[in-house]
């Protein structure tokens, strides 16, 4: 199959590299210094699962150069969604599937403004990766769990088979991915909000009594919002999140925390900000998420001028 990766940073770059290493036809859509580095020196991954180097990759900043593909992996930051969705149109034919692996629960609606909704499939991925430098992706834990919808979609079936042959990708395809998306949204909003606001790895936060209480409050508020939206968390979810926080390396932070430290734009509006707006809409109190949203709002568009 022909695959294009729109957004070749931590998530998209990781998946694309793994698939290309396994022999799949992958085109990376990137820009700036990252694109230059990939064209000059390829793409590298430093990972607890083993380092990978791909000296030659097909990378461009013009989606039209890729032509029509079978699958677009859409992994751009949420604040770039509308511009990126319009940009992928030269790659989308009548049989192309667009798989959004974005955070939050708004990805499909954002894409459907440009691409027929019937061709959009959503997925959730649990992986800790980020773009450390142009051409270099760093993975900080060995977790690579991905769940996508569209189990009966031919492109998703082919994607599943490709992932099975690649190293470092664990993929499950399901009929209804919404419960998975909401579970990740609740989990990630808490994790992103807590590690960003407290500027620490999850281990130190959980070890601190007040930090742990704040994380639990963020989680519980998200559970209340999800239930009010008709997506209650399953039995055992509280223990599952507690185990997750304890299982990952203690220094692990969210991608939003990494972006905050680097002075980049934040996905705040679609995580704690979305919890805040849902809370107002549904009349469900969200004091912890509202605190995160308001405290970090100054940095939402990147580091403010001093």
mmCIF file of C-alpha atoms in Angstrom:
data_model
loop_
_atom_site.group_PDB
_atom_site.id
_atom_site.type_symbol
_atom_site.label_atom_id
_atom_site.label_comp_id
_atom_site.label_asym_id
_atom_site.label_seq_id
_atom_site.Cartn_x
_atom_site.Cartn_y
_atom_site.Cartn_z
ATOM 1 C CA UNK A 1 0.000 0.000 0.000
ATOM 2 C CA UNK A 2 1.022 3.621 -0.469
ATOM 3 C CA UNK A 3 1.084 5.565 2.787
ATOM 4 C CA UNK A 4 1.541 9.277 3.442
ATOM 5 C CA UNK A 5 2.317 10.656 6.888
ATOM 6 C CA UNK A 6 0.913 14.142 7.415
ATOM 7 C CA UNK A 7 2.751 15.468 10.437
ATOM 8 C CA UNK A 8 6.085 13.676 10.720
ATOM 9 C CA UNK A 9 6.917 14.574 14.309
ATOM 10 C CA UNK A 10 6.974 12.282 17.323
ATOM 11 C CA UNK A 11 3.903 10.184 16.496
ATOM 12 C CA UNK A 12 3.715 10.325 12.701
ATOM 13 C CA UNK A 13 7.471 10.133 12.284
ATOM 14 C CA UNK A 14 7.682 7.109 14.561
ATOM 15 C CA UNK A 15 4.957 5.151 12.756
ATOM 16 C CA UNK A 16 6.222 6.137 9.326
ATOM 17 C CA UNK A 17 9.798 5.165 10.188
ATOM 18 C CA UNK A 18 8.732 1.765 11.511
ATOM 19 C CA UNK A 19 6.642 1.075 8.407
ATOM 20 C CA UNK A 20 9.312 2.306 5.986
ATOM 21 C CA UNK A 21 11.935 0.204 7.751
ATOM 22 C CA UNK A 22 9.668 -2.808 7.159
ATOM 23 C CA UNK A 23 9.567 -2.043 3.439
ATOM 24 C CA UNK A 24 6.322 -0.096 3.068
ATOM 25 C CA UNK A 25 6.013 2.770 0.552
ATOM 26 C CA UNK A 26 5.893 5.787 2.890
ATOM 27 C CA UNK A 27 6.014 9.490 2.054
ATOM 28 C CA UNK A 28 6.688 11.878 4.936
ATOM 29 C CA UNK A 29 5.091 15.321 4.732
ATOM 30 C CA UNK A 30 7.198 17.724 6.777
ATOM 31 C CA UNK A 31 8.572 21.242 6.716
ATOM 32 C CA UNK A 32 11.407 23.454 7.858
ATOM 33 C CA UNK A 33 14.558 22.110 9.442
ATOM 34 C CA UNK A 34 13.000 18.698 10.048
ATOM 35 C CA UNK A 35 12.335 18.280 6.330
ATOM 36 C CA UNK A 36 15.859 19.434 5.469
ATOM 37 C CA UNK A 37 17.374 16.971 7.964
ATOM 38 C CA UNK A 38 15.322 14.068 6.599
ATOM 39 C CA UNK A 39 16.292 14.855 3.025
ATOM 40 C CA UNK A 40 19.958 15.224 3.972
ATOM 41 C CA UNK A 41 20.494 12.480 6.541
ATOM 42 C CA UNK A 42 17.272 10.460 6.759
ATOM 43 C CA UNK A 43 15.324 9.807 9.944
ATOM 44 C CA UNK A 44 16.606 8.367 13.231
ATOM 45 C CA UNK A 45 14.880 6.915 16.268
ATOM 46 C CA UNK A 46 16.400 6.527 19.735
ATOM 47 C CA UNK A 47 14.242 4.051 21.634
ATOM 48 C CA UNK A 48 14.319 1.657 24.584
ATOM 49 C CA UNK A 49 13.234 -0.953 22.027
ATOM 50 C CA UNK A 50 16.438 -0.360 20.070
ATOM 51 C CA UNK A 51 17.718 2.524 17.982
ATOM 52 C CA UNK A 52 16.747 2.685 14.317
ATOM 53 C CA UNK A 53 18.303 4.640 11.479
ATOM 54 C CA UNK A 54 16.704 5.126 8.076
ATOM 55 C CA UNK A 55 19.291 6.920 5.917
ATOM 56 C CA UNK A 56 17.012 7.445 2.915
ATOM 57 C CA UNK A 57 13.411 8.553 3.261
ATOM 58 C CA UNK A 58 10.885 10.017 0.853
ATOM 59 C CA UNK A 59 10.092 13.413 2.350
ATOM 60 C CA UNK A 60 8.450 16.522 0.925
ATOM 61 C CA UNK A 61 6.615 19.666 1.981
ATOM 62 C CA UNK A 62 4.226 19.385 -0.978
ATOM 63 C CA UNK A 63 1.481 16.732 -0.611
ATOM 64 C CA UNK A 64 0.816 16.948 -4.349
ATOM 65 C CA UNK A 65 4.220 15.321 -4.943
ATOM 66 C CA UNK A 66 3.012 12.204 -3.127
ATOM 67 C CA UNK A 67 0.017 11.786 -5.405
ATOM 68 C CA UNK A 68 -3.041 9.746 -4.439
ATOM 69 C CA UNK A 69 -2.308 7.263 -1.660
ATOM 70 C CA UNK A 70 -4.161 4.403 0.003
ATOM 71 C CA UNK A 71 -3.786 5.723 3.544
ATOM 72 C CA UNK A 72 -3.020 9.115 5.052
ATOM 73 C CA UNK A 73 -1.814 8.962 8.649
ATOM 74 C CA UNK A 74 -2.904 12.341 9.997
ATOM 75 C CA UNK A 75 -0.768 13.166 13.032
ATOM 76 C CA UNK A 76 -0.507 16.950 13.113
ATOM 77 C CA UNK A 77 -1.040 18.977 16.256
ATOM 78 C CA UNK A 78 -4.683 19.902 16.740
ATOM 79 C CA UNK A 79 -4.058 23.604 16.248
ATOM 80 C CA UNK A 80 -2.795 22.851 12.710
ATOM 81 C CA UNK A 81 -5.763 20.639 11.785
ATOM 82 C CA UNK A 82 -7.713 22.885 9.445
ATOM 83 C CA UNK A 83 -4.724 23.990 7.381
ATOM 84 C CA UNK A 84 -3.328 20.446 7.227
ATOM 85 C CA UNK A 85 -6.708 18.920 6.328
ATOM 86 C CA UNK A 86 -6.973 21.212 3.325
ATOM 87 C CA UNK A 87 -3.374 20.445 2.358
ATOM 88 C CA UNK A 88 -3.860 16.660 2.143
ATOM 89 C CA UNK A 89 -6.575 16.875 -0.529
ATOM 90 C CA UNK A 90 -4.169 16.155 -3.442
ATOM 91 C CA UNK A 91 -3.377 12.809 -1.768
ATOM 92 C CA UNK A 92 -7.003 11.810 -1.163
ATOM 93 C CA UNK A 93 -8.776 9.843 -3.845
ATOM 94 C CA UNK A 94 -12.233 8.227 -3.656
ATOM 95 C CA UNK A 95 -10.760 5.097 -2.016
ATOM 96 C CA UNK A 96 -8.249 6.798 0.278
ATOM 97 C CA UNK A 97 -8.689 6.380 4.021
ATOM 98 C CA UNK A 98 -7.537 9.162 6.343
ATOM 99 C CA UNK A 99 -6.585 7.914 9.808
ATOM 100 C CA UNK A 100 -6.404 10.601 12.482
ATOM 101 C CA UNK A 101 -4.247 9.730 15.479
ATOM 102 C CA UNK A 102 -4.649 13.124 17.092
ATOM 103 C CA UNK A 103 -5.294 13.781 20.739
ATOM 104 C CA UNK A 104 -8.694 14.764 22.086
ATOM 105 C CA UNK A 105 -12.117 13.921 20.672
ATOM 106 C CA UNK A 106 -12.442 16.547 17.924
ATOM 107 C CA UNK A 107 -10.183 15.100 15.222
ATOM 108 C CA UNK A 108 -12.846 13.537 13.010
ATOM 109 C CA UNK A 109 -15.049 16.644 13.071
ATOM 110 C CA UNK A 110 -12.097 18.859 12.169
ATOM 111 C CA UNK A 111 -11.062 16.617 9.261
ATOM 112 C CA UNK A 112 -14.621 16.186 8.016
ATOM 113 C CA UNK A 113 -14.699 19.864 7.101
ATOM 114 C CA UNK A 114 -12.338 19.046 4.199
ATOM 115 C CA UNK A 115 -12.498 15.261 3.653
ATOM 116 C CA UNK A 116 -15.706 13.184 3.321
ATOM 117 C CA UNK A 117 -16.525 11.894 6.778
ATOM 118 C CA UNK A 118 -17.025 8.394 5.343
ATOM 119 C CA UNK A 119 -13.302 8.297 4.503
ATOM 120 C CA UNK A 120 -12.099 9.376 7.952
ATOM 121 C CA UNK A 121 -11.190 6.852 10.638
ATOM 122 C CA UNK A 122 -10.066 7.735 14.153
ATOM 123 C CA UNK A 123 -7.533 6.012 16.320
ATOM 124 C CA UNK A 124 -5.835 6.347 19.687
ATOM 125 C CA UNK A 125 -2.181 5.667 20.316
ATOM 126 C CA UNK A 126 -0.383 5.301 23.623
ATOM 127 C CA UNK A 127 3.252 6.065 22.967
ATOM 128 C CA UNK A 128 5.730 8.497 24.485
ATOM 129 C CA UNK A 129 7.708 10.017 21.632
ATOM 130 C CA UNK A 130 8.795 13.478 20.656
ATOM 131 C CA UNK A 131 10.935 15.221 18.075
ATOM 132 C CA UNK A 132 14.179 15.847 19.952
ATOM 133 C CA UNK A 133 15.930 17.493 17.025
ATOM 134 C CA UNK A 134 15.389 17.775 13.269
ATOM 135 C CA UNK A 135 15.559 14.254 11.893
ATOM 136 C CA UNK A 136 15.672 12.651 15.353
ATOM 137 C CA UNK A 137 12.738 11.104 17.240
ATOM 138 C CA UNK A 138 13.125 10.003 20.838
ATOM 139 C CA UNK A 139 10.934 7.350 22.451
ATOM 140 C CA UNK A 140 10.971 7.397 26.252
ATOM 141 C CA UNK A 141 9.085 4.194 27.052
ATOM 142 C CA UNK A 142 8.451 0.865 25.370
ATOM 143 C CA UNK A 143 4.668 1.254 25.244
ATOM 144 C CA UNK A 144 3.360 1.284 21.636
ATOM 145 C CA UNK A 145 -0.337 0.450 21.910
ATOM 146 C CA UNK A 146 -2.598 1.673 19.092
ATOM 147 C CA UNK A 147 -6.328 1.087 18.565
ATOM 148 C CA UNK A 148 -8.099 2.258 15.408
ATOM 149 C CA UNK A 149 -11.623 2.089 14.067
ATOM 150 C CA UNK A 150 -12.740 0.879 10.650
ATOM 151 C CA UNK A 151 -11.976 -2.801 11.181
ATOM 152 C CA UNK A 152 -13.732 -3.673 7.902
ATOM 153 C CA UNK A 153 -12.067 -0.881 5.909
ATOM 154 C CA UNK A 154 -9.675 -2.411 3.314
ATOM 155 C CA UNK A 155 -7.019 0.252 3.916
ATOM 156 C CA UNK A 156 -7.168 -0.289 7.672
ATOM 157 C CA UNK A 157 -6.908 -4.052 7.157
ATOM 158 C CA UNK A 158 -3.817 -3.539 4.997
ATOM 159 C CA UNK A 159 -2.419 -1.109 7.576
ATOM 160 C CA UNK A 160 -2.946 -3.675 10.311
ATOM 161 C CA UNK A 161 -1.073 -6.276 8.267
ATOM 162 C CA UNK A 162 1.770 -3.822 7.628
ATOM 163 C CA UNK A 163 2.051 -3.016 11.333
ATOM 164 C CA UNK A 164 2.180 -6.724 12.141
ATOM 165 C CA UNK A 165 5.294 -7.011 9.982
ATOM 166 C CA UNK A 166 6.923 -3.895 11.422
ATOM 167 C CA UNK A 167 8.708 -3.753 14.759
ATOM 168 C CA UNK A 168 7.531 -1.531 17.582
ATOM 169 C CA UNK A 169 3.854 -1.150 16.606
ATOM 170 C CA UNK A 170 1.045 -2.966 18.399
ATOM 171 C CA UNK A 171 -2.223 -2.366 16.527
ATOM 172 C CA UNK A 172 -5.800 -3.435 17.200
ATOM 173 C CA UNK A 173 -8.666 -2.580 14.828
ATOM 174 C CA UNK A 174 -12.215 -2.327 16.209
ATOM 175 C CA UNK A 175 -15.667 -1.485 14.885
ATOM 176 C CA UNK A 176 -16.410 1.318 17.353
ATOM 177 C CA UNK A 177 -13.400 3.322 18.485
ATOM 178 C CA UNK A 178 -15.316 6.065 20.345
ATOM 179 C CA UNK A 179 -15.003 4.432 23.806
ATOM 180 C CA UNK A 180 -11.251 4.161 23.263
ATOM 181 C CA UNK A 181 -10.989 7.797 22.156
ATOM 182 C CA UNK A 182 -12.857 9.001 25.219
ATOM 183 C CA UNK A 183 -10.778 6.858 27.549
ATOM 184 C CA UNK A 184 -7.595 8.295 26.087
ATOM 185 C CA UNK A 185 -9.030 11.820 26.211
ATOM 186 C CA UNK A 186 -9.778 11.542 29.930
ATOM 187 C CA UNK A 187 -6.394 9.948 30.631
ATOM 188 C CA UNK A 188 -4.329 12.276 28.462
ATOM 189 C CA UNK A 189 -6.056 15.474 29.555
ATOM 190 C CA UNK A 190 -5.174 14.637 33.157
ATOM 191 C CA UNK A 191 -1.622 13.550 32.326
ATOM 192 C CA UNK A 192 -0.940 16.527 30.042
ATOM 193 C CA UNK A 193 -2.494 19.041 32.387
ATOM 194 C CA UNK A 194 -0.740 17.720 35.482
ATOM 195 C CA UNK A 195 2.762 17.265 34.076
ATOM 196 C CA UNK A 196 2.598 20.608 32.250
ATOM 197 C CA UNK A 197 1.325 22.677 35.161
ATOM 198 C CA UNK A 198 3.577 21.021 37.750
ATOM 199 C CA UNK A 199 6.535 20.898 35.329
ATOM 200 C CA UNK A 200 7.660 17.499 36.498
ATOM 201 C CA UNK A 201 7.784 13.859 35.513
ATOM 202 C CA UNK A 202 4.852 11.712 36.584
ATOM 203 C CA UNK A 203 6.898 9.835 39.193
ATOM 204 C CA UNK A 204 7.642 12.882 41.338
ATOM 205 C CA UNK A 205 4.062 14.101 40.996
ATOM 206 C CA UNK A 206 2.558 10.807 42.172
ATOM 207 C CA UNK A 207 5.084 10.591 45.019
ATOM 208 C CA UNK A 208 3.964 13.994 46.320
ATOM 209 C CA UNK A 209 0.666 13.732 48.293
ATOM 210 C CA UNK A 210 -0.774 16.997 46.974
ATOM 211 C CA UNK A 211 0.445 16.326 43.448
ATOM 212 C CA UNK A 212 -1.226 12.920 43.481
ATOM 213 C CA UNK A 213 -4.501 14.422 44.719
ATOM 214 C CA UNK A 214 -4.409 16.970 41.887
ATOM 215 C CA UNK A 215 -3.826 14.253 39.288
ATOM 216 C CA UNK A 216 -6.717 12.237 40.699
ATOM 217 C CA UNK A 217 -8.940 15.310 40.617
ATOM 218 C CA UNK A 218 -8.090 15.924 36.960
ATOM 219 C CA UNK A 219 -8.886 12.279 36.197
ATOM 220 C CA UNK A 220 -12.152 12.280 38.134
ATOM 221 C CA UNK A 221 -13.360 15.484 36.485
ATOM 222 C CA UNK A 222 -12.689 13.927 33.099
ATOM 223 C CA UNK A 223 -14.630 10.823 34.102
ATOM 224 C CA UNK A 224 -17.591 13.003 35.067
ATOM 225 C CA UNK A 225 -17.478 14.848 31.735
ATOM 226 C CA UNK A 226 -17.244 11.593 29.775
ATOM 227 C CA UNK A 227 -20.211 10.118 31.643
ATOM 228 C CA UNK A 228 -22.262 13.252 30.999
ATOM 229 C CA UNK A 229 -21.442 12.979 27.272
ATOM 230 C CA UNK A 230 -22.602 9.354 27.204
ATOM 231 C CA UNK A 231 -19.157 7.747 27.347
ATOM 232 C CA UNK A 232 -18.690 6.515 30.937
ATOM 233 C CA UNK A 233 -15.348 4.984 31.802
ATOM 234 C CA UNK A 234 -15.361 1.180 32.171
ATOM 235 C CA UNK A 235 -15.090 -0.665 35.464
ATOM 236 C CA UNK A 236 -11.525 -0.741 36.701
ATOM 237 C CA UNK A 237 -10.546 2.476 34.908
ATOM 238 C CA UNK A 238 -9.338 4.210 38.089
ATOM 239 C CA UNK A 239 -6.987 1.350 38.921
ATOM 240 C CA UNK A 240 -5.868 1.186 35.298
ATOM 241 C CA UNK A 241 -4.791 4.832 35.243
ATOM 242 C CA UNK A 242 -3.078 4.489 38.606
ATOM 243 C CA UNK A 243 -1.138 1.491 37.313
ATOM 244 C CA UNK A 244 -0.255 3.374 34.123
ATOM 245 C CA UNK A 245 1.176 6.325 36.058
ATOM 246 C CA UNK A 246 3.236 3.942 38.164
ATOM 247 C CA UNK A 247 4.388 1.790 35.251
ATOM 248 C CA UNK A 248 5.920 4.414 32.957
ATOM 249 C CA UNK A 249 9.445 5.706 33.687
ATOM 250 C CA UNK A 250 9.183 8.283 36.509
ATOM 251 C CA UNK A 251 10.680 11.059 34.394
ATOM 252 C CA UNK A 252 7.961 10.697 31.730
ATOM 253 C CA UNK A 253 6.117 13.897 30.860
ATOM 254 C CA UNK A 254 3.442 14.638 28.298
ATOM 255 C CA UNK A 255 4.175 16.011 24.855
ATOM 256 C CA UNK A 256 2.402 19.195 25.933
ATOM 257 C CA UNK A 257 4.821 19.543 28.852
ATOM 258 C CA UNK A 258 7.719 19.116 26.423
ATOM 259 C CA UNK A 259 6.207 21.741 24.120
ATOM 260 C CA UNK A 260 5.769 24.109 27.060
ATOM 261 C CA UNK A 261 9.426 23.741 28.037
ATOM 262 C CA UNK A 262 10.494 24.461 24.462
ATOM 263 C CA UNK A 263 8.295 27.517 24.102
ATOM 264 C CA UNK A 264 6.110 25.901 21.415
ATOM 265 C CA UNK A 265 2.370 26.150 20.875
ATOM 266 C CA UNK A 266 0.244 23.948 23.104
ATOM 267 C CA UNK A 267 -2.761 21.692 22.496
ATOM 268 C CA UNK A 268 -4.230 23.178 25.671
ATOM 269 C CA UNK A 269 -7.488 24.278 24.021
ATOM 270 C CA UNK A 270 -8.368 20.683 23.040
ATOM 271 C CA UNK A 271 -7.367 19.010 26.339
ATOM 272 C CA UNK A 272 -7.937 20.832 29.649
ATOM 273 C CA UNK A 273 -9.523 23.659 27.661
ATOM 274 C CA UNK A 274 -12.005 21.209 26.155
ATOM 275 C CA UNK A 275 -12.780 19.797 29.605
ATOM 276 C CA UNK A 276 -13.382 23.373 30.754
ATOM 277 C CA UNK A 277 -15.750 24.129 27.853
ATOM 278 C CA UNK A 278 -17.575 20.797 28.233
ATOM 279 C CA UNK A 279 -17.969 21.552 31.936
ATOM 280 C CA UNK A 280 -19.632 24.884 31.234
ATOM 281 C CA UNK A 281 -21.866 23.340 28.557
ATOM 282 C CA UNK A 282 -22.943 20.404 30.748
ATOM 283 C CA UNK A 283 -22.886 22.228 34.101
ATOM 284 C CA UNK A 284 -20.309 19.743 35.422
ATOM 285 C CA UNK A 285 -17.712 21.328 37.741
ATOM 286 C CA UNK A 286 -14.134 21.150 36.436
ATOM 287 C CA UNK A 287 -12.089 23.292 38.865
ATOM 288 C CA UNK A 288 -8.807 21.417 38.336
ATOM 289 C CA UNK A 289 -8.974 21.420 34.523
ATOM 290 C CA UNK A 290 -10.140 25.028 34.569
ATOM 291 C CA UNK A 291 -7.117 25.911 36.721
ATOM 292 C CA UNK A 292 -4.788 24.203 34.228
ATOM 293 C CA UNK A 293 -6.471 25.928 31.308
ATOM 294 C CA UNK A 294 -6.336 29.390 32.834
ATOM 295 C CA UNK A 295 -2.826 29.034 34.278
ATOM 296 C CA UNK A 296 -1.322 27.865 30.979
ATOM 297 C CA UNK A 297 -3.433 29.984 28.645
ATOM 298 C CA UNK A 298 -0.720 32.650 28.551
ATOM 299 C CA UNK A 299 1.575 30.066 26.924
ATOM 300 C CA UNK A 300 -0.983 28.494 24.565
ATOM 301 C CA UNK A 301 0.454 30.193 21.488
ATOM 302 C CA UNK A 302 4.060 29.685 22.564
ATOM 303 C CA UNK A 303 6.319 31.447 25.025
ATOM 304 C CA UNK A 304 5.120 35.061 25.481
ATOM 305 C CA UNK A 305 7.499 37.930 24.892
ATOM 306 C CA UNK A 306 9.324 39.018 28.023
#
